[in-house]
């Protein structure tokens, strides 16, 4: 039997990036697609609590895979897939996203959040994005998706961890090998633009170009800039252990108050 793999994304089930991933995977894997019915980029890790979730069968470019579109978020899709189609998949792939997810962008990304939800559910996963939004080269990224999927059946990821993969938007011949990286830092200049609507009221629109605050060659940003595929291991535990240790040395300063504690103890 072929290994079971769930493919989801945040660009919507009709995105050419999702289709490219499925096309690269279906020969070797039993592929299930559960993906949002429309664009959900930058929804982060939100889940749907206040409306019914629906699933409808859908065709992914006529490929021979079971596929469903949902009105839910990327994180919803991962949970839905395990519920409606047990047993759980052996691997979850989120993407291929149109546009990079580098540095702190992972906190806004629906693509990355789907992989993170898989990690929360105890499933091995990776998110994959191409660092381009126009004239996107999906094929080299899709070939790498198939290769990484096969590898992750052999190299198991620890519980709570997943990989965030970013592929430079280059044709196959120009793409460099894969590099293991840490998260860099991006910043955005002039992030919000203020404009005035036809009725004279102000409104604001996210815009601005990313600038790089930390993009040394060992970061995801640095690797992608240099033409390398970037693979960043991510863990769902974002505790700052160095700060925890430093603050623990003066834990008494964070105490609720000795009088209060003594009072509670006497009750
Ligand atoms: Mn997206």
PDB file of N, CA, C and O in Angstrom, residues 93-128:
ATOM      1  N   UNK A  93       1.561  17.745   3.986  1.00  0.00           N
ATOM      2  CA  UNK A  93       2.289  18.733   3.190  1.00  0.00           C
ATOM      3  C   UNK A  93       1.386  19.944   3.009  1.00  0.00           C
ATOM      4  O   UNK A  93       0.243  19.807   2.565  1.00  0.00           O
ATOM      5  N   UNK A  94       1.880  21.123   3.359  1.00  0.00           N
ATOM      6  CA  UNK A  94       1.099  22.346   3.172  1.00  0.00           C
ATOM      7  C   UNK A  94       1.765  23.213   2.115  1.00  0.00           C
ATOM      8  O   UNK A  94       2.877  23.688   2.302  1.00  0.00           O
ATOM      9  N   UNK A  95       1.085  23.397   0.984  1.00  0.00           N
ATOM     10  CA  UNK A  95       1.644  24.191  -0.103  1.00  0.00           C
ATOM     11  C   UNK A  95       1.355  23.541  -1.446  1.00  0.00           C
ATOM     12  O   UNK A  95       0.509  22.665  -1.512  1.00  0.00           O
ATOM     13  N   UNK A  96       2.004  23.933  -2.458  1.00  0.00           N
ATOM     14  CA  UNK A  96       3.134  24.857  -2.486  1.00  0.00           C
ATOM     15  C   UNK A  96       2.575  26.281  -2.487  1.00  0.00           C
ATOM     16  O   UNK A  96       1.795  26.647  -3.380  1.00  0.00           O
ATOM     17  N   UNK A  97       2.973  27.073  -1.487  1.00  0.00           N
ATOM     18  CA  UNK A  97       2.443  28.427  -1.391  1.00  0.00           C
ATOM     19  C   UNK A  97       3.070  29.353  -2.425  1.00  0.00           C
ATOM     20  O   UNK A  97       4.257  29.243  -2.725  1.00  0.00           O
ATOM     21  N   UNK A  98       2.253  30.253  -2.939  1.00  0.00           N
ATOM     22  CA  UNK A  98       2.755  31.295  -3.832  1.00  0.00           C
ATOM     23  C   UNK A  98       3.233  32.453  -2.954  1.00  0.00           C
ATOM     24  O   UNK A  98       2.435  33.142  -2.333  1.00  0.00           O
ATOM     25  N   UNK A  99       4.535  32.613  -2.851  1.00  0.00           N
ATOM     26  CA  UNK A  99       5.132  33.649  -1.999  1.00  0.00           C
ATOM     27  C   UNK A  99       5.854  33.017  -0.826  1.00  0.00           C
ATOM     28  O   UNK A  99       5.397  32.020  -0.253  1.00  0.00           O
ATOM     29  N   UNK A 100       6.993  33.601  -0.477  1.00  0.00           N
ATOM     30  CA  UNK A 100       7.836  33.050   0.585  1.00  0.00           C
ATOM     31  C   UNK A 100       7.169  33.171   1.953  1.00  0.00           C
ATOM     32  O   UNK A 100       6.304  34.019   2.161  1.00  0.00           O
ATOM     33  N   UNK A 101       7.564  32.298   2.868  1.00  0.00           N
ATOM     34  CA  UNK A 101       7.200  32.419   4.284  1.00  0.00           C
ATOM     35  C   UNK A 101       8.477  32.346   5.095  1.00  0.00           C
ATOM     36  O   UNK A 101       8.920  31.271   5.484  1.00  0.00           O
ATOM     37  N   UNK A 102       9.083  33.506   5.319  1.00  0.00           N
ATOM     38  CA  UNK A 102      10.422  33.601   5.904  1.00  0.00           C
ATOM     39  C   UNK A 102      10.376  34.389   7.211  1.00  0.00           C
ATOM     40  O   UNK A 102       9.555  35.295   7.367  1.00  0.00           O
ATOM     41  N   UNK A 103      11.298  34.046   8.112  1.00  0.00           N
ATOM     42  CA  UNK A 103      11.403  34.806   9.362  1.00  0.00           C
ATOM     43  C   UNK A 103      10.074  34.818  10.091  1.00  0.00           C
ATOM     44  O   UNK A 103       9.359  33.806  10.150  1.00  0.00           O
ATOM     45  N   UNK A 104       9.701  35.964  10.644  1.00  0.00           N
ATOM     46  CA  UNK A 104       8.485  36.050  11.468  1.00  0.00           C
ATOM     47  C   UNK A 104       7.202  35.952  10.648  1.00  0.00           C
ATOM     48  O   UNK A 104       6.111  35.920  11.221  1.00  0.00           O
ATOM     49  N   UNK A 105       7.316  35.874   9.324  1.00  0.00           N
ATOM     50  CA  UNK A 105       6.114  35.652   8.510  1.00  0.00           C
ATOM     51  C   UNK A 105       5.434  34.337   8.868  1.00  0.00           C
ATOM     52  O   UNK A 105       4.230  34.172   8.621  1.00  0.00           O
ATOM     53  N   UNK A 106       6.190  33.413   9.466  1.00  0.00           N
ATOM     54  CA  UNK A 106       5.570  32.122   9.816  1.00  0.00           C
ATOM     55  C   UNK A 106       4.420  32.304  10.813  1.00  0.00           C
ATOM     56  O   UNK A 106       3.544  31.458  10.899  1.00  0.00           O
ATOM     57  N   UNK A 107       4.442  33.416  11.562  1.00  0.00           N
ATOM     58  CA  UNK A 107       3.375  33.621  12.552  1.00  0.00           C
ATOM     59  C   UNK A 107       2.060  34.080  11.908  1.00  0.00           C
ATOM     60  O   UNK A 107       1.011  33.997  12.527  1.00  0.00           O
ATOM     61  N   UNK A 108       2.132  34.602  10.686  1.00  0.00           N
ATOM     62  CA  UNK A 108       0.922  35.053   9.998  1.00  0.00           C
ATOM     63  C   UNK A 108       0.438  34.040   8.964  1.00  0.00           C
ATOM     64  O   UNK A 108      -0.717  34.047   8.560  1.00  0.00           O
ATOM     65  N   UNK A 109       1.353  33.177   8.562  1.00  0.00           N
ATOM     66  CA  UNK A 109       1.117  32.317   7.406  1.00  0.00           C
ATOM     67  C   UNK A 109       0.112  31.200   7.683  1.00  0.00           C
ATOM     68  O   UNK A 109       0.274  30.418   8.618  1.00  0.00           O
ATOM     69  N   UNK A 110      -0.909  31.104   6.839  1.00  0.00           N
ATOM     70  CA  UNK A 110      -1.816  29.958   6.907  1.00  0.00           C
ATOM     71  C   UNK A 110      -1.110  28.684   6.460  1.00  0.00           C
ATOM     72  O   UNK A 110      -1.363  27.604   6.983  1.00  0.00           O
ATOM     73  N   UNK A 111      -0.226  28.807   5.484  1.00  0.00           N
ATOM     74  CA  UNK A 111       0.541  27.653   4.987  1.00  0.00           C
ATOM     75  C   UNK A 111       1.323  26.998   6.127  1.00  0.00           C
ATOM     76  O   UNK A 111       1.260  25.788   6.333  1.00  0.00           O
ATOM     77  N   UNK A 112       2.075  27.833   6.848  1.00  0.00           N
ATOM     78  CA  UNK A 112       2.898  27.303   7.939  1.00  0.00           C
ATOM     79  C   UNK A 112       2.003  26.814   9.082  1.00  0.00           C
ATOM     80  O   UNK A 112       2.280  25.789   9.704  1.00  0.00           O
ATOM     81  N   UNK A 113       0.895  27.519   9.320  1.00  0.00           N
ATOM     82  CA  UNK A 113       0.004  27.125  10.425  1.00  0.00           C
ATOM     83  C   UNK A 113      -0.615  25.746  10.203  1.00  0.00           C
ATOM     84  O   UNK A 113      -0.853  25.018  11.168  1.00  0.00           O
ATOM     85  N   UNK A 114      -0.879  25.388   8.952  1.00  0.00           N
ATOM     86  CA  UNK A 114      -1.408  24.043   8.686  1.00  0.00           C
ATOM     87  C   UNK A 114      -0.379  22.983   9.082  1.00  0.00           C
ATOM     88  O   UNK A 114      -0.721  21.965   9.692  1.00  0.00           O
ATOM     89  N   UNK A 115       0.893  23.235   8.759  1.00  0.00           N
ATOM     90  CA  UNK A 115       1.951  22.290   9.158  1.00  0.00           C
ATOM     91  C   UNK A 115       2.098  22.276  10.677  1.00  0.00           C
ATOM     92  O   UNK A 115       2.313  21.224  11.289  1.00  0.00           O
ATOM     93  N   UNK A 116       1.946  23.457  11.286  1.00  0.00           N
ATOM     94  CA  UNK A 116       2.037  23.536  12.747  1.00  0.00           C
ATOM     95  C   UNK A 116       0.882  22.779  13.407  1.00  0.00           C
ATOM     96  O   UNK A 116       1.064  22.098  14.418  1.00  0.00           O
ATOM     97  N   UNK A 117      -0.309  22.891  12.827  1.00  0.00           N
ATOM     98  CA  UNK A 117      -1.456  22.146  13.353  1.00  0.00           C
ATOM     99  C   UNK A 117      -1.194  20.643  13.260  1.00  0.00           C
ATOM    100  O   UNK A 117      -1.519  19.885  14.182  1.00  0.00           O
ATOM    101  N   UNK A 118      -0.588  20.213  12.162  1.00  0.00           N
ATOM    102  CA  UNK A 118      -0.237  18.798  12.025  1.00  0.00           C
ATOM    103  C   UNK A 118       0.725  18.393  13.141  1.00  0.00           C
ATOM    104  O   UNK A 118       0.558  17.335  13.765  1.00  0.00           O
ATOM    105  N   UNK A 119       1.712  19.249  13.421  1.00  0.00           N
ATOM    106  CA  UNK A 119       2.675  18.951  14.496  1.00  0.00           C
ATOM    107  C   UNK A 119       1.951  18.860  15.843  1.00  0.00           C
ATOM    108  O   UNK A 119       2.257  17.993  16.667  1.00  0.00           O
ATOM    109  N   UNK A 120       0.969  19.738  16.054  1.00  0.00           N
ATOM    110  CA  UNK A 120       0.174  19.692  17.294  1.00  0.00           C
ATOM    111  C   UNK A 120      -0.587  18.368  17.376  1.00  0.00           C
ATOM    112  O   UNK A 120      -0.704  17.767  18.445  1.00  0.00           O
ATOM    113  N   UNK A 121      -1.073  17.906  16.228  1.00  0.00           N
ATOM    114  CA  UNK A 121      -1.817  16.638  16.182  1.00  0.00           C
ATOM    115  C   UNK A 121      -0.887  15.424  16.229  1.00  0.00           C
ATOM    116  O   UNK A 121      -1.362  14.290  16.148  1.00  0.00           O
ATOM    117  N   UNK A 122       0.426  15.673  16.275  1.00  0.00           N
ATOM    118  CA  UNK A 122       1.389  14.577  16.341  1.00  0.00           C
ATOM    119  C   UNK A 122       1.714  13.962  14.993  1.00  0.00           C
ATOM    120  O   UNK A 122       2.210  12.828  14.928  1.00  0.00           O
ATOM    121  N   UNK A 123       1.452  14.713  13.908  1.00  0.00           N
ATOM    122  CA  UNK A 123       1.720  14.200  12.558  1.00  0.00           C
ATOM    123  C   UNK A 123       2.960  14.868  11.980  1.00  0.00           C
ATOM    124  O   UNK A 123       3.130  16.079  12.117  1.00  0.00           O
ATOM    125  N   UNK A 124       3.823  14.093  11.307  1.00  0.00           N
ATOM    126  CA  UNK A 124       4.964  14.707  10.624  1.00  0.00           C
ATOM    127  C   UNK A 124       4.463  15.632   9.516  1.00  0.00           C
ATOM    128  O   UNK A 124       3.460  15.316   8.857  1.00  0.00           O
ATOM    129  N   UNK A 125       5.140  16.752   9.315  1.00  0.00           N
ATOM    130  CA  UNK A 125       4.624  17.734   8.349  1.00  0.00           C
ATOM    131  C   UNK A 125       5.720  18.654   7.857  1.00  0.00           C
ATOM    132  O   UNK A 125       6.729  18.850   8.539  1.00  0.00           O
ATOM    133  N   UNK A 126       5.494  19.190   6.651  1.00  0.00           N
ATOM    134  CA  UNK A 126       6.290  20.343   6.238  1.00  0.00           C
ATOM    135  C   UNK A 126       5.430  21.317   5.451  1.00  0.00           C
ATOM    136  O   UNK A 126       4.460  20.929   4.798  1.00  0.00           O
ATOM    137  N   UNK A 127       5.791  22.593   5.581  1.00  0.00           N
ATOM    138  CA  UNK A 127       5.184  23.659   4.790  1.00  0.00           C
ATOM    139  C   UNK A 127       6.167  23.997   3.690  1.00  0.00           C
ATOM    140  O   UNK A 127       7.378  23.948   3.906  1.00  0.00           O
ATOM    141  N   UNK A 128       5.658  24.330   2.507  1.00  0.00           N
ATOM    142  CA  UNK A 128       6.575  24.635   1.404  1.00  0.00           C
ATOM    143  C   UNK A 128       6.041  25.821   0.603  1.00  0.00           C
ATOM    144  O   UNK A 128       4.855  25.883   0.271  1.00  0.00           O
TER     145      UNK A 128
END
